[in-house]
mmCIF file of C-alpha atoms and ligand atoms in Angstrom:
data_model
loop_
_atom_site.group_PDB
_atom_site.id
_atom_site.type_symbol
_atom_site.label_atom_id
_atom_site.label_comp_id
_atom_site.label_asym_id
_atom_site.label_seq_id
_atom_site.Cartn_x
_atom_site.Cartn_y
_atom_site.Cartn_z
ATOM 1 C CA MET A 1 0.074 0.096 -0.342
ATOM 2 C CA ALA A 2 1.561 3.007 -0.788
ATOM 3 C CA PHE A 3 1.479 6.186 1.289
ATOM 4 C CA PRO A 4 2.003 9.493 -0.853
ATOM 5 C CA ALA A 5 1.459 12.515 1.304
ATOM 6 C CA PHE A 6 3.568 10.614 4.097
ATOM 7 C CA SER A 7 6.548 9.798 2.257
ATOM 8 C CA ALA A 8 7.356 12.530 0.015
ATOM 9 C CA THR A 9 6.980 15.441 2.923
ATOM 10 C CA HIS A 10 9.995 16.339 4.641
ATOM 11 C CA ILE A 11 10.125 15.449 8.394
ATOM 12 C CA ASP A 12 13.418 17.626 9.579
ATOM 13 C CA HIS A 13 14.575 15.420 12.553
ATOM 14 C CA PHE A 14 17.507 15.755 14.764
ATOM 15 C CA GLN A 15 18.754 12.660 17.528
ATOM 16 C CA ALA A 16 19.817 13.592 20.600
ATOM 17 C CA ASN A 17 21.988 11.851 23.544
ATOM 18 C CA PRO A 18 19.985 11.307 26.499
ATOM 19 C CA ILE A 19 21.667 10.728 29.713
ATOM 20 C CA TYR A 20 18.684 8.484 30.908
ATOM 21 C CA GLY A 21 19.194 10.039 34.828
ATOM 22 C CA ASP A 22 17.393 10.202 37.666
ATOM 23 C CA ALA A 23 15.341 12.164 36.044
ATOM 24 C CA ALA A 24 12.330 10.280 35.478
ATOM 25 C CA SER A 25 12.025 9.794 39.041
ATOM 26 C CA ARG A 26 13.601 13.154 41.033
ATOM 27 C CA VAL A 27 11.221 15.701 38.821
ATOM 28 C CA ILE A 28 8.055 13.504 38.768
ATOM 29 C CA THR A 29 8.467 11.033 41.607
ATOM 30 C CA PRO A 30 6.802 7.596 41.657
ATOM 31 C CA GLU A 31 4.573 9.059 44.742
ATOM 32 C CA ASP A 32 3.140 11.543 42.102
ATOM 33 C CA PHE A 33 1.807 9.235 39.868
ATOM 34 C CA ARG A 34 0.100 6.925 42.310
ATOM 35 C CA ARG A 35 -1.304 9.312 44.228
ATOM 36 C CA ALA A 36 -2.968 11.061 40.743
ATOM 37 C CA ARG A 37 -3.847 7.556 40.221
ATOM 38 C CA ALA A 38 -5.713 6.847 43.465
ATOM 39 C CA GLU A 39 -7.511 9.907 43.383
ATOM 40 C CA ILE A 40 -9.108 9.886 39.953
ATOM 41 C CA SER A 41 -9.914 6.684 39.053
ATOM 42 C CA GLY A 42 -12.217 6.863 41.843
ATOM 43 C CA TRP A 43 -14.000 9.492 40.300
ATOM 44 C CA GLN A 44 -17.313 9.650 38.392
ATOM 45 C CA GLY A 45 -17.292 7.874 34.796
ATOM 46 C CA TYR A 46 -13.744 7.021 35.358
ATOM 47 C CA ALA A 47 -12.924 4.104 32.796
ATOM 48 C CA PRO A 48 -9.420 3.365 31.029
ATOM 49 C CA THR A 49 -9.806 4.136 27.654
ATOM 50 C CA PRO A 50 -9.227 1.660 25.011
ATOM 51 C CA LEU A 51 -5.594 0.697 23.310
ATOM 52 C CA PHE A 52 -6.580 0.051 19.793
ATOM 53 C CA ALA A 53 -4.293 -2.156 17.922
ATOM 54 C CA LEU A 54 -3.985 -1.130 14.093
ATOM 55 C CA PRO A 55 -2.314 -4.374 12.253
ATOM 56 C CA GLY A 56 -3.525 -3.407 8.825
ATOM 57 C CA LEU A 57 -1.589 -0.295 8.980
ATOM 58 C CA ALA A 58 1.415 -2.300 10.699
ATOM 59 C CA ASP A 59 1.121 -4.839 8.140
ATOM 60 C CA SER A 60 1.085 -2.185 5.333
ATOM 61 C CA LEU A 61 3.877 -0.111 7.076
ATOM 62 C CA GLU A 62 5.736 -3.445 7.914
ATOM 63 C CA VAL A 63 5.886 -3.334 11.816
ATOM 64 C CA ALA A 64 5.084 -6.256 14.162
ATOM 65 C CA GLN A 65 2.784 -4.094 15.971
ATOM 66 C CA LEU A 66 1.033 -0.855 16.031
ATOM 67 C CA LEU A 67 -0.866 0.546 18.875
ATOM 68 C CA TYR A 68 -2.732 3.434 19.137
ATOM 69 C CA LYS A 69 -4.408 4.540 23.327
ATOM 70 C CA HIS A 70 -7.407 5.872 21.757
ATOM 71 C CA GLU A 71 -7.668 9.619 24.491
ATOM 72 C CA GLY A 72 -10.896 10.666 22.402
ATOM 73 C CA PRO A 73 -13.432 8.801 24.564
ATOM 74 C CA ARG A 74 -11.547 10.448 28.540
ATOM 75 C CA PHE A 75 -14.355 11.516 30.797
ATOM 76 C CA GLY A 76 -16.371 12.108 28.225
ATOM 77 C CA MET A 77 -13.944 15.667 27.368
ATOM 78 C CA GLY A 78 -13.269 14.337 23.911
ATOM 79 C CA SER A 79 -9.164 14.342 24.943
ATOM 80 C CA PHE A 80 -6.276 13.428 27.460
ATOM 81 C CA LYS A 81 -6.520 16.465 29.116
ATOM 82 C CA ALA A 82 -8.934 15.828 31.347
ATOM 83 C CA LEU A 83 -6.949 13.958 33.153
ATOM 84 C CA GLY A 84 -4.459 16.716 33.768
ATOM 85 C CA ALA A 85 -6.027 19.524 34.922
ATOM 86 C CA ALA A 86 -8.946 18.842 36.556
ATOM 87 C CA TYR A 87 -6.494 17.025 39.173
ATOM 88 C CA ALA A 88 -3.740 19.980 39.352
ATOM 89 C CA GLY A 89 -6.796 22.754 40.448
ATOM 90 C CA LEU A 90 -8.029 20.007 42.785
ATOM 91 C CA ARG A 91 -4.799 20.118 44.386
ATOM 92 C CA VAL A 92 -4.895 24.257 44.017
ATOM 93 C CA LEU A 93 -8.053 23.839 45.874
ATOM 94 C CA GLN A 94 -6.941 21.361 48.834
ATOM 95 C CA THR A 95 -3.705 23.964 49.074
ATOM 96 C CA GLN A 96 -5.811 27.077 49.625
ATOM 97 C CA LEU A 97 -8.128 25.122 51.607
ATOM 98 C CA SER A 98 -5.735 24.003 53.555
ATOM 99 C CA GLU A 99 -4.538 27.427 54.174
ATOM 100 C CA LYS A 100 -8.036 28.727 54.673
ATOM 101 C CA LEU A 101 -9.304 26.294 57.354
ATOM 102 C CA GLY A 102 -5.499 26.180 59.145
ATOM 103 C CA ARG A 103 -6.145 21.871 59.000
ATOM 104 C CA THR A 104 -4.977 20.005 56.260
ATOM 105 C CA VAL A 105 -8.082 19.138 53.728
ATOM 106 C CA THR A 106 -7.988 16.247 51.764
ATOM 107 C CA LEU A 107 -9.301 15.820 48.029
ATOM 108 C CA ALA A 108 -11.993 13.680 49.730
ATOM 109 C CA GLU A 109 -13.608 15.966 50.965
ATOM 110 C CA ILE A 110 -13.091 18.433 48.074
ATOM 111 C CA SER A 111 -13.891 16.116 45.341
ATOM 112 C CA ASN A 112 -17.377 14.318 47.491
ATOM 113 C CA GLY A 113 -18.521 18.022 48.150
ATOM 114 C CA SER A 114 -18.235 18.751 51.715
ATOM 115 C CA LEU A 115 -16.777 22.325 51.206
ATOM 116 C CA ALA A 116 -18.478 23.704 48.663
ATOM 117 C CA THR A 117 -19.342 26.883 49.704
ATOM 118 C CA GLU A 118 -15.329 27.747 50.718
ATOM 119 C CA ALA A 119 -13.860 26.679 47.414
ATOM 120 C CA ARG A 120 -16.614 29.198 45.864
ATOM 121 C CA THR A 121 -14.155 31.401 47.275
ATOM 122 C CA ILE A 122 -11.769 30.983 44.747
ATOM 123 C CA THR A 123 -10.996 31.359 41.467
ATOM 124 C CA LEU A 124 -8.572 28.623 39.154
ATOM 125 C CA CYS A 125 -7.565 30.483 36.125
ATOM 126 C CA SER A 126 -5.604 29.508 33.004
ATOM 127 C CA ALA A 127 -4.613 30.329 29.353
ATOM 128 C CA THR A 128 -5.496 27.299 26.843
ATOM 129 C CA ASP A 129 -5.319 26.295 23.080
ATOM 130 C CA GLY A 130 -8.951 24.163 23.840
ATOM 131 C CA ASN A 131 -8.651 20.660 25.623
ATOM 132 C CA HIS A 132 -5.975 22.077 28.834
ATOM 133 C CA GLY A 133 -9.429 24.884 29.790
ATOM 134 C CA ARG A 134 -12.111 22.343 28.492
ATOM 135 C CA SER A 135 -10.292 20.446 31.675
ATOM 136 C CA LEU A 136 -9.927 23.018 34.123
ATOM 137 C CA ALA A 137 -13.431 24.550 33.595
ATOM 138 C CA TRP A 138 -15.399 20.603 33.784
ATOM 139 C CA GLY A 139 -13.042 20.230 36.917
ATOM 140 C CA ALA A 140 -13.900 23.853 38.786
ATOM 141 C CA ARG A 141 -16.853 23.603 38.216
ATOM 142 C CA ARG A 142 -17.468 19.726 39.454
ATOM 143 C CA PHE A 143 -15.555 21.061 42.559
ATOM 144 C CA GLY A 144 -17.349 24.320 42.621
ATOM 145 C CA ALA A 145 -14.752 26.669 42.125
ATOM 146 C CA GLY A 146 -14.893 30.026 39.850
ATOM 147 C CA CYS A 147 -13.303 29.388 36.656
ATOM 148 C CA LYS A 148 -11.367 32.138 33.667
ATOM 149 C CA ILE A 149 -10.721 30.976 30.354
ATOM 150 C CA TYR A 150 -7.449 32.717 28.656
ATOM 151 C CA ILE A 151 -7.277 31.979 24.967
ATOM 152 C CA HIS A 152 -5.502 33.455 22.187
ATOM 153 C CA ALA A 153 -6.675 35.155 18.520
ATOM 154 C CA GLU A 154 -6.676 31.656 16.652
ATOM 155 C CA VAL A 155 -9.366 29.401 19.354
ATOM 156 C CA SER A 156 -11.706 28.018 17.649
ATOM 157 C CA GLN A 157 -15.301 29.753 18.396
ATOM 158 C CA ASN A 158 -16.981 26.012 19.214
ATOM 159 C CA ARG A 159 -13.679 25.153 21.446
ATOM 160 C CA ALA A 160 -14.191 28.186 23.396
ATOM 161 C CA ASN A 161 -18.499 27.588 23.191
ATOM 162 C CA ALA A 162 -17.463 23.923 25.055
ATOM 163 C CA MET A 163 -15.286 25.752 28.039
ATOM 164 C CA ARG A 164 -18.437 28.444 28.066
ATOM 165 C CA SER A 165 -20.861 25.251 28.476
ATOM 166 C CA LEU A 166 -18.925 24.018 31.537
ATOM 167 C CA GLY A 167 -19.795 27.330 33.427
ATOM 168 C CA ALA A 168 -16.220 28.786 32.917
ATOM 169 C CA GLU A 169 -15.367 32.996 31.616
ATOM 170 C CA VAL A 170 -13.978 32.815 28.169
ATOM 171 C CA ILE A 171 -11.472 36.185 27.636
ATOM 172 C CA ARG A 172 -10.505 35.952 24.294
ATOM 173 C CA VAL A 173 -6.861 37.300 24.122
ATOM 174 C CA ASN A 174 -5.032 39.025 20.772
ATOM 175 C CA GLY A 175 -2.011 37.040 19.668
ATOM 176 C CA ASN A 176 -1.029 33.230 20.665
ATOM 177 C CA TYR A 177 -1.364 31.347 22.804
ATOM 178 C CA ASP A 178 2.494 32.045 24.634
ATOM 179 C CA ALA A 179 0.611 36.183 24.625
ATOM 180 C CA SER A 180 -3.073 34.165 26.126
ATOM 181 C CA VAL A 181 -0.266 32.686 29.046
ATOM 182 C CA ALA A 182 1.248 36.115 29.474
ATOM 183 C CA ARG A 183 -2.345 37.643 29.984
ATOM 184 C CA ALA A 184 -3.917 35.128 32.046
ATOM 185 C CA ARG A 185 -0.460 34.981 34.507
ATOM 186 C CA ALA A 186 -1.195 38.860 34.667
ATOM 187 C CA ASP A 187 -4.854 39.391 35.539
ATOM 188 C CA ALA A 188 -4.293 36.185 38.113
ATOM 189 C CA THR A 189 -1.857 38.298 39.981
ATOM 190 C CA ALA A 190 -3.589 41.212 40.149
ATOM 191 C CA ASN A 191 -6.337 39.684 41.282
ATOM 192 C CA GLY A 192 -5.575 37.022 42.810
ATOM 193 C CA TRP A 193 -7.312 34.139 41.224
ATOM 194 C CA PHE A 194 -4.855 30.608 41.340
ATOM 195 C CA MET A 195 -3.635 30.047 37.838
ATOM 196 C CA VAL A 196 -3.445 26.234 36.716
ATOM 197 C CA ALA A 197 -0.830 26.227 33.976
ATOM 198 C CA ASP A 198 -0.580 23.134 31.791
ATOM 199 C CA THR A 199 3.116 24.967 31.640
ATOM 200 C CA SER A 200 5.759 25.491 33.946
ATOM 201 C CA TRP A 201 8.787 28.454 34.184
ATOM 202 C CA THR A 202 11.115 29.588 37.278
ATOM 203 C CA GLY A 203 9.044 29.634 40.389
ATOM 204 C CA TYR A 204 6.089 27.850 39.159
ATOM 205 C CA THR A 205 6.335 24.515 39.179
ATOM 206 C CA GLN A 206 3.474 22.693 41.286
ATOM 207 C CA PRO A 207 0.351 23.128 39.471
ATOM 208 C CA PRO A 208 2.125 21.897 36.228
ATOM 209 C CA LEU A 209 3.345 18.731 38.105
ATOM 210 C CA ASP A 210 -0.311 17.958 38.542
ATOM 211 C CA VAL A 211 -0.731 18.110 35.185
ATOM 212 C CA MET A 212 1.434 15.680 34.557
ATOM 213 C CA ALA A 213 0.671 13.466 37.348
ATOM 214 C CA GLY A 214 -2.635 13.383 35.602
ATOM 215 C CA TYR A 215 -1.426 12.284 32.593
ATOM 216 C CA GLY A 216 1.055 9.300 34.295
ATOM 217 C CA LEU A 217 -2.766 7.715 34.313
ATOM 218 C CA LEU A 218 -2.974 6.726 30.442
ATOM 219 C CA ALA A 219 0.076 5.862 30.613
ATOM 220 C CA ASP A 220 -0.201 3.481 33.430
ATOM 221 C CA GLU A 221 -3.270 2.110 31.730
ATOM 222 C CA VAL A 222 -1.081 1.355 28.712
ATOM 223 C CA CYS A 223 1.560 -0.157 30.792
ATOM 224 C CA ARG A 224 -0.904 -2.320 32.697
ATOM 225 C CA THR A 225 -2.279 -4.220 29.391
ATOM 226 C CA MET A 226 1.039 -5.163 27.621
ATOM 227 C CA PRO A 227 2.802 -7.959 28.255
ATOM 228 C CA THR A 228 5.925 -6.173 26.389
ATOM 229 C CA ALA A 229 7.343 -3.085 26.355
ATOM 230 C CA PRO A 230 7.282 -2.138 22.408
ATOM 231 C CA THR A 231 10.197 -0.589 20.820
ATOM 232 C CA HIS A 232 8.922 2.946 19.948
ATOM 233 C CA VAL A 233 6.095 5.617 21.554
ATOM 234 C CA PHE A 234 6.509 8.264 18.922
ATOM 235 C CA LEU A 235 4.451 11.840 21.197
ATOM 236 C CA GLN A 236 3.199 14.858 20.655
ATOM 237 C CA GLY A 237 4.643 18.228 21.884
ATOM 238 C CA GLY A 238 2.993 21.480 22.746
ATOM 239 C CA VAL A 239 4.719 22.738 25.430
ATOM 240 C CA GLY A 240 5.976 19.352 27.159
ATOM 241 C CA GLY A 241 4.110 17.756 29.723
ATOM 242 C CA LEU A 242 2.369 15.087 27.910
ATOM 243 C CA ALA A 243 5.346 13.433 25.965
ATOM 244 C CA ALA A 244 7.134 13.845 29.826
ATOM 245 C CA ALA A 245 4.901 12.280 31.647
ATOM 246 C CA VAL A 246 4.792 9.395 29.135
ATOM 247 C CA ALA A 247 8.566 8.628 29.007
ATOM 248 C CA ALA A 248 9.068 9.399 33.015
ATOM 249 C CA TYR A 249 6.277 7.233 33.199
ATOM 250 C CA LEU A 250 7.338 4.396 31.259
ATOM 251 C CA ARG A 251 10.770 4.420 32.756
ATOM 252 C CA GLN A 252 9.594 4.317 36.191
ATOM 253 C CA PHE A 253 7.658 1.497 34.737
ATOM 254 C CA TRP A 254 10.305 -0.585 32.694
ATOM 255 C CA GLY A 255 13.509 0.440 33.455
ATOM 256 C CA ASP A 256 15.872 -0.031 31.171
ATOM 257 C CA LYS A 257 13.676 -2.278 28.651
ATOM 258 C CA THR A 258 11.609 1.554 28.223
ATOM 259 C CA PRO A 259 11.173 2.220 24.179
ATOM 260 C CA ARG A 260 12.620 4.770 22.632
ATOM 261 C CA VAL A 261 11.011 7.983 22.592
ATOM 262 C CA ILE A 262 10.124 10.299 19.510
ATOM 263 C CA VAL A 263 8.871 13.851 20.385
ATOM 264 C CA VAL A 264 6.801 15.048 17.346
ATOM 265 C CA GLU A 265 6.181 18.799 16.626
ATOM 266 C CA PRO A 266 4.584 21.086 14.276
ATOM 267 C CA ASP A 267 7.148 22.255 11.991
ATOM 268 C CA LEU A 268 5.039 25.496 12.573
ATOM 269 C CA ALA A 269 6.286 25.652 16.623
ATOM 270 C CA PRO A 270 9.105 23.657 17.167
ATOM 271 C CA CYS A 271 9.979 24.702 20.634
ATOM 272 C CA LEU A 272 11.293 21.030 21.962
ATOM 273 C CA MET A 273 13.877 20.801 18.839
ATOM 274 C CA ALA A 274 14.848 23.788 18.613
ATOM 275 C CA SER A 275 15.941 23.455 22.718
ATOM 276 C CA ALA A 276 17.377 19.388 21.840
ATOM 277 C CA ARG A 277 19.162 21.527 19.389
ATOM 278 C CA ALA A 278 20.557 24.033 21.767
ATOM 279 C CA GLY A 279 21.022 21.478 24.992
ATOM 280 C CA CYS A 280 18.685 23.796 27.016
ATOM 281 C CA ALA A 281 15.456 25.318 27.167
ATOM 282 C CA ALA A 282 15.190 27.529 24.291
ATOM 283 C CA THR A 283 12.168 29.619 22.527
ATOM 284 C CA VAL A 284 10.756 29.878 19.168
ATOM 285 C CA ALA A 285 8.803 32.786 17.460
ATOM 286 C CA VAL A 286 5.077 31.192 16.394
ATOM 287 C CA THR A 287 4.370 33.193 13.510
ATOM 288 C CA THR A 288 1.498 30.895 11.845
ATOM 289 C CA GLU A 289 -1.173 28.726 13.785
ATOM 290 C CA THR A 290 -0.705 24.921 12.655
ATOM 291 C CA ILE A 291 -3.429 22.989 12.628
ATOM 292 C CA MET A 292 -2.313 21.091 15.764
ATOM 293 C CA ALA A 293 -4.039 23.599 17.562
ATOM 294 C CA GLY A 294 -2.530 21.840 21.041
ATOM 295 C CA LEU A 295 0.936 22.167 19.793
ATOM 296 C CA SER A 296 1.126 25.837 19.080
ATOM 297 C CA CYS A 297 3.492 26.769 21.787
ATOM 298 C CA GLY A 298 6.862 28.663 20.938
ATOM 299 C CA GLU A 299 8.287 28.044 24.653
ATOM 300 C CA PRO A 300 8.582 24.615 26.484
ATOM 301 C CA SER A 301 7.313 23.452 29.640
ATOM 302 C CA LYS A 302 10.608 23.858 31.974
ATOM 303 C CA VAL A 303 9.902 21.058 34.122
ATOM 304 C CA ALA A 304 8.950 19.036 31.152
ATOM 305 C CA TRP A 305 12.363 19.775 29.874
ATOM 306 C CA ASP A 306 14.100 18.889 32.820
ATOM 307 C CA ILE A 307 12.643 15.504 32.332
ATOM 308 C CA LEU A 308 12.812 15.324 28.148
ATOM 309 C CA SER A 309 16.394 16.359 28.217
ATOM 310 C CA ASP A 310 17.155 13.246 30.268
ATOM 311 C CA LEU A 311 15.004 11.267 28.654
ATOM 312 C CA ALA A 312 14.221 11.525 25.003
ATOM 313 C CA ASP A 313 15.654 9.819 22.106
ATOM 314 C CA ASP A 314 14.464 11.820 18.786
ATOM 315 C CA TYR A 315 12.882 14.860 17.677
ATOM 316 C CA LEU A 316 10.570 15.109 14.928
ATOM 317 C CA THR A 317 8.942 18.074 13.308
ATOM 318 C CA ILE A 318 6.315 17.240 10.801
ATOM 319 C CA PRO A 319 4.101 19.783 8.350
ATOM 320 C CA ASP A 320 0.553 20.100 8.650
ATOM 321 C CA SER A 321 -0.169 19.041 5.491
ATOM 322 C CA ILE A 322 -0.027 15.157 6.185
ATOM 323 C CA ILE A 323 -2.651 15.734 9.553
ATOM 324 C CA ALA A 324 -5.659 14.945 7.298
ATOM 325 C CA PRO A 325 -4.465 12.358 5.655
ATOM 326 C CA ALA A 326 -3.831 10.664 9.235
ATOM 327 C CA MET A 327 -6.798 11.612 10.388
ATOM 328 C CA ARG A 328 -8.278 9.987 7.349
ATOM 329 C CA ARG A 329 -6.862 6.700 7.612
ATOM 330 C CA LEU A 330 -8.374 6.216 11.116
ATOM 331 C CA ALA A 331 -11.725 7.056 9.753
ATOM 332 C CA GLN A 332 -11.457 4.720 6.902
ATOM 333 C CA PRO A 333 -9.801 1.732 7.982
ATOM 334 C CA GLN A 334 -7.996 -0.748 6.178
ATOM 335 C CA ALA A 335 -8.167 -5.078 6.626
ATOM 336 C CA ASN A 336 -9.733 -5.325 10.340
ATOM 337 C CA ASP A 337 -8.052 -2.277 11.982
ATOM 338 C CA PRO A 338 -11.029 -0.151 14.378
ATOM 339 C CA LEU A 339 -12.378 2.386 13.349
ATOM 340 C CA ILE A 340 -10.745 6.097 14.997
ATOM 341 C CA GLU A 341 -12.613 9.123 15.390
ATOM 342 C CA ALA A 342 -9.075 11.601 16.109
ATOM 343 C CA GLY A 343 -8.788 15.383 15.781
ATOM 344 C CA GLU A 344 -6.060 17.028 14.336
ATOM 345 C CA THR A 345 -3.685 17.118 17.525
ATOM 346 C CA GLY A 346 -4.450 13.882 18.781
ATOM 347 C CA VAL A 347 -2.800 12.318 15.315
ATOM 348 C CA ALA A 348 0.548 13.612 15.275
ATOM 349 C CA GLY A 349 2.351 10.931 16.717
ATOM 350 C CA LEU A 350 0.232 8.637 13.954
ATOM 351 C CA ALA A 351 1.348 11.253 11.220
ATOM 352 C CA ALA A 352 5.232 10.790 12.312
ATOM 353 C CA PHE A 353 4.879 7.438 12.553
ATOM 354 C CA ILE A 354 3.689 6.587 9.258
ATOM 355 C CA ALA A 355 6.467 9.272 7.660
ATOM 356 C CA ALA A 356 8.815 7.778 8.945
ATOM 357 C CA ALA A 357 7.806 4.582 8.600
ATOM 358 C CA THR A 358 7.876 5.016 4.892
ATOM 359 C CA GLN A 359 11.242 7.199 3.802
ATOM 360 C CA PRO A 360 14.035 4.781 4.171
ATOM 361 C CA THR A 361 16.920 7.175 5.664
ATOM 362 C CA LEU A 362 14.700 7.814 8.230
ATOM 363 C CA ARG A 363 13.073 4.297 9.493
ATOM 364 C CA ASN A 364 16.613 3.682 9.477
ATOM 365 C CA ALA A 365 17.999 6.123 11.542
ATOM 366 C CA LEU A 366 14.917 5.472 14.570
ATOM 367 C CA GLY A 367 15.859 1.864 13.926
ATOM 368 C CA ILE A 368 12.078 1.270 12.689
ATOM 369 C CA THR A 369 12.551 -2.803 11.903
ATOM 370 C CA PRO A 370 9.916 -5.594 11.192
ATOM 371 C CA ASP A 371 9.911 -6.889 14.983
ATOM 372 C CA SER A 372 9.081 -3.155 16.117
ATOM 373 C CA ARG A 373 6.581 -2.542 18.438
ATOM 374 C CA VAL A 374 5.268 0.992 18.192
ATOM 375 C CA LEU A 375 3.102 2.642 20.819
ATOM 376 C CA LEU A 376 0.952 5.992 19.452
ATOM 377 C CA ILE A 377 -1.151 7.665 22.290
ATOM 378 C CA GLY A 378 -4.339 9.370 20.604
ATOM 379 C CA THR A 379 -4.236 11.919 22.450
ATOM 380 C CA GLU A 380 -7.934 13.635 21.560
ATOM 381 C CA GLY A 381 -10.611 12.606 19.644
ATOM 382 C CA ILE A 382 -13.293 14.837 17.398
ATOM 383 C CA THR A 383 -12.600 17.885 19.626
ATOM 384 C CA ASP A 384 -14.390 20.420 17.197
ATOM 385 C CA PRO A 385 -16.776 18.808 14.843
ATOM 386 C CA ALA A 386 -16.841 21.527 12.576
ATOM 387 C CA ILE A 387 -12.758 20.843 11.693
ATOM 388 C CA TYR A 388 -13.232 17.230 11.853
ATOM 389 C CA ALA A 389 -16.439 17.411 9.216
ATOM 390 C CA ALA A 390 -14.367 19.360 7.199
ATOM 391 C CA ILE A 391 -10.838 17.793 7.166
ATOM 392 C CA MET A 392 -13.303 13.920 6.663
ATOM 393 C CA SER A 393 -15.057 15.957 3.384
ATOM 394 C CA GLU A 394 -11.746 17.073 2.299
ATOM 395 C CA THR A 395 -12.486 20.665 2.643
ATOM 396 C CA ALA A 396 -9.788 21.248 5.504
ATOM 397 C CA PRO A 397 -9.370 24.856 6.707
HETATM 398 C C1 LIG B 401 -4.718 16.568 21.910
HETATM 399 C C2 LIG B 401 -3.761 17.566 22.826
HETATM 400 N N1 LIG B 401 -2.139 16.491 22.538
HETATM 401 C C3 LIG B 401 -1.164 16.542 22.614
HETATM 402 C C4 LIG B 401 -0.781 18.278 23.405
HETATM 403 C C5 LIG B 401 0.449 18.460 23.728
HETATM 404 O O1 LIG B 401 0.345 18.613 25.065
HETATM 405 P P1 LIG B 401 1.843 19.228 26.770
HETATM 406 O O2 LIG B 401 1.054 20.806 26.235
HETATM 407 O O3 LIG B 401 1.462 18.629 27.370
HETATM 408 O O4 LIG B 401 2.659 19.091 25.490
HETATM 409 C C6 LIG B 401 -1.981 18.845 23.410
HETATM 410 C C7 LIG B 401 -2.088 20.299 24.517
HETATM 411 O O5 LIG B 401 -2.416 21.328 24.311
HETATM 412 C C8 LIG B 401 -3.630 18.375 23.809
HETATM 413 O O6 LIG B 401 -4.623 19.033 23.311
#
């Protein structure tokens, strides 16, 4: 089977030389992951998301196994982000209410509503390109806190409406994602709101670490269902939180047998590859928005970078042109593969893998062989139905 959209496209590759130090358990600890798992898996509506095998596609791409963790159904929120912001928001409420009440408040007291009156006095705040804000709005409503969400100029109206319908006040900011983060930070400071960001910077690390601890649950679900470790994992990177959380969890779980970690970014926003090349966290200017809305970030998360610089083996950047073909490939499966409805950001890892598997030089550089067992994290389902429909009807915006 031919993959013309993928085999002819330019993919930039940087092979890092990670030291596999102790960041995987020092920056984010097994206890951080355990606590998040214990809490989130007790929430109403919790169910592990499916891990699909794609044997037809694996065959066509000449690898032994291709697994796709599909985060679309996660808590009815459309993406893996439901694991992060809601949990981190709950932890912020725990810290603030403990301080206010002069005693240690438990997560259960907040999540079961016994402190609803007190929680109502607290406002959680964040910037988002859609999914993180939706998760925070969902968590804030669930735990009874106020919620302010900042979005940038290009965030789709449907994504803004999804957050409003969960009770958040949504504020649109001129400029890009990084501009919306700056404005959210300034307004939070001025108004006494509490930032629950999915990115971190010097002096601001705890909520983003909790966000990442929440993401660890999806990696835990994968590890528990797989008898042996995959050989490769492709992880899409925005600020790097997802990639770092999954890479850290896999290393904690599988140790030296952990798969080769390949970070995938849009070529329009390659801040993690730029950091890898520079040997330190680096910023890139995002001048054009990528179709991979969740990955349109110019600055890595500090704590995520601390982990990725220690653990990530390779960095790839991909063009927007291979996203729609990857989404259609999942929606129109071949052989016995399942039909999967996935969003533009969610398929970035799949798109990169198909391109890598079909380009001999890259295939060789990444060590992809007929024995490879490849894990993909499909981080979102349909998060904007209008964009999804347009792409399926081949009139992509
Ligand atoms: C669907 C989806 N996948 C992946 C990512 C990347 O996550 P991170 O910014 O933590 O790298 C995002 C971020 O918003 C996202 O929405």
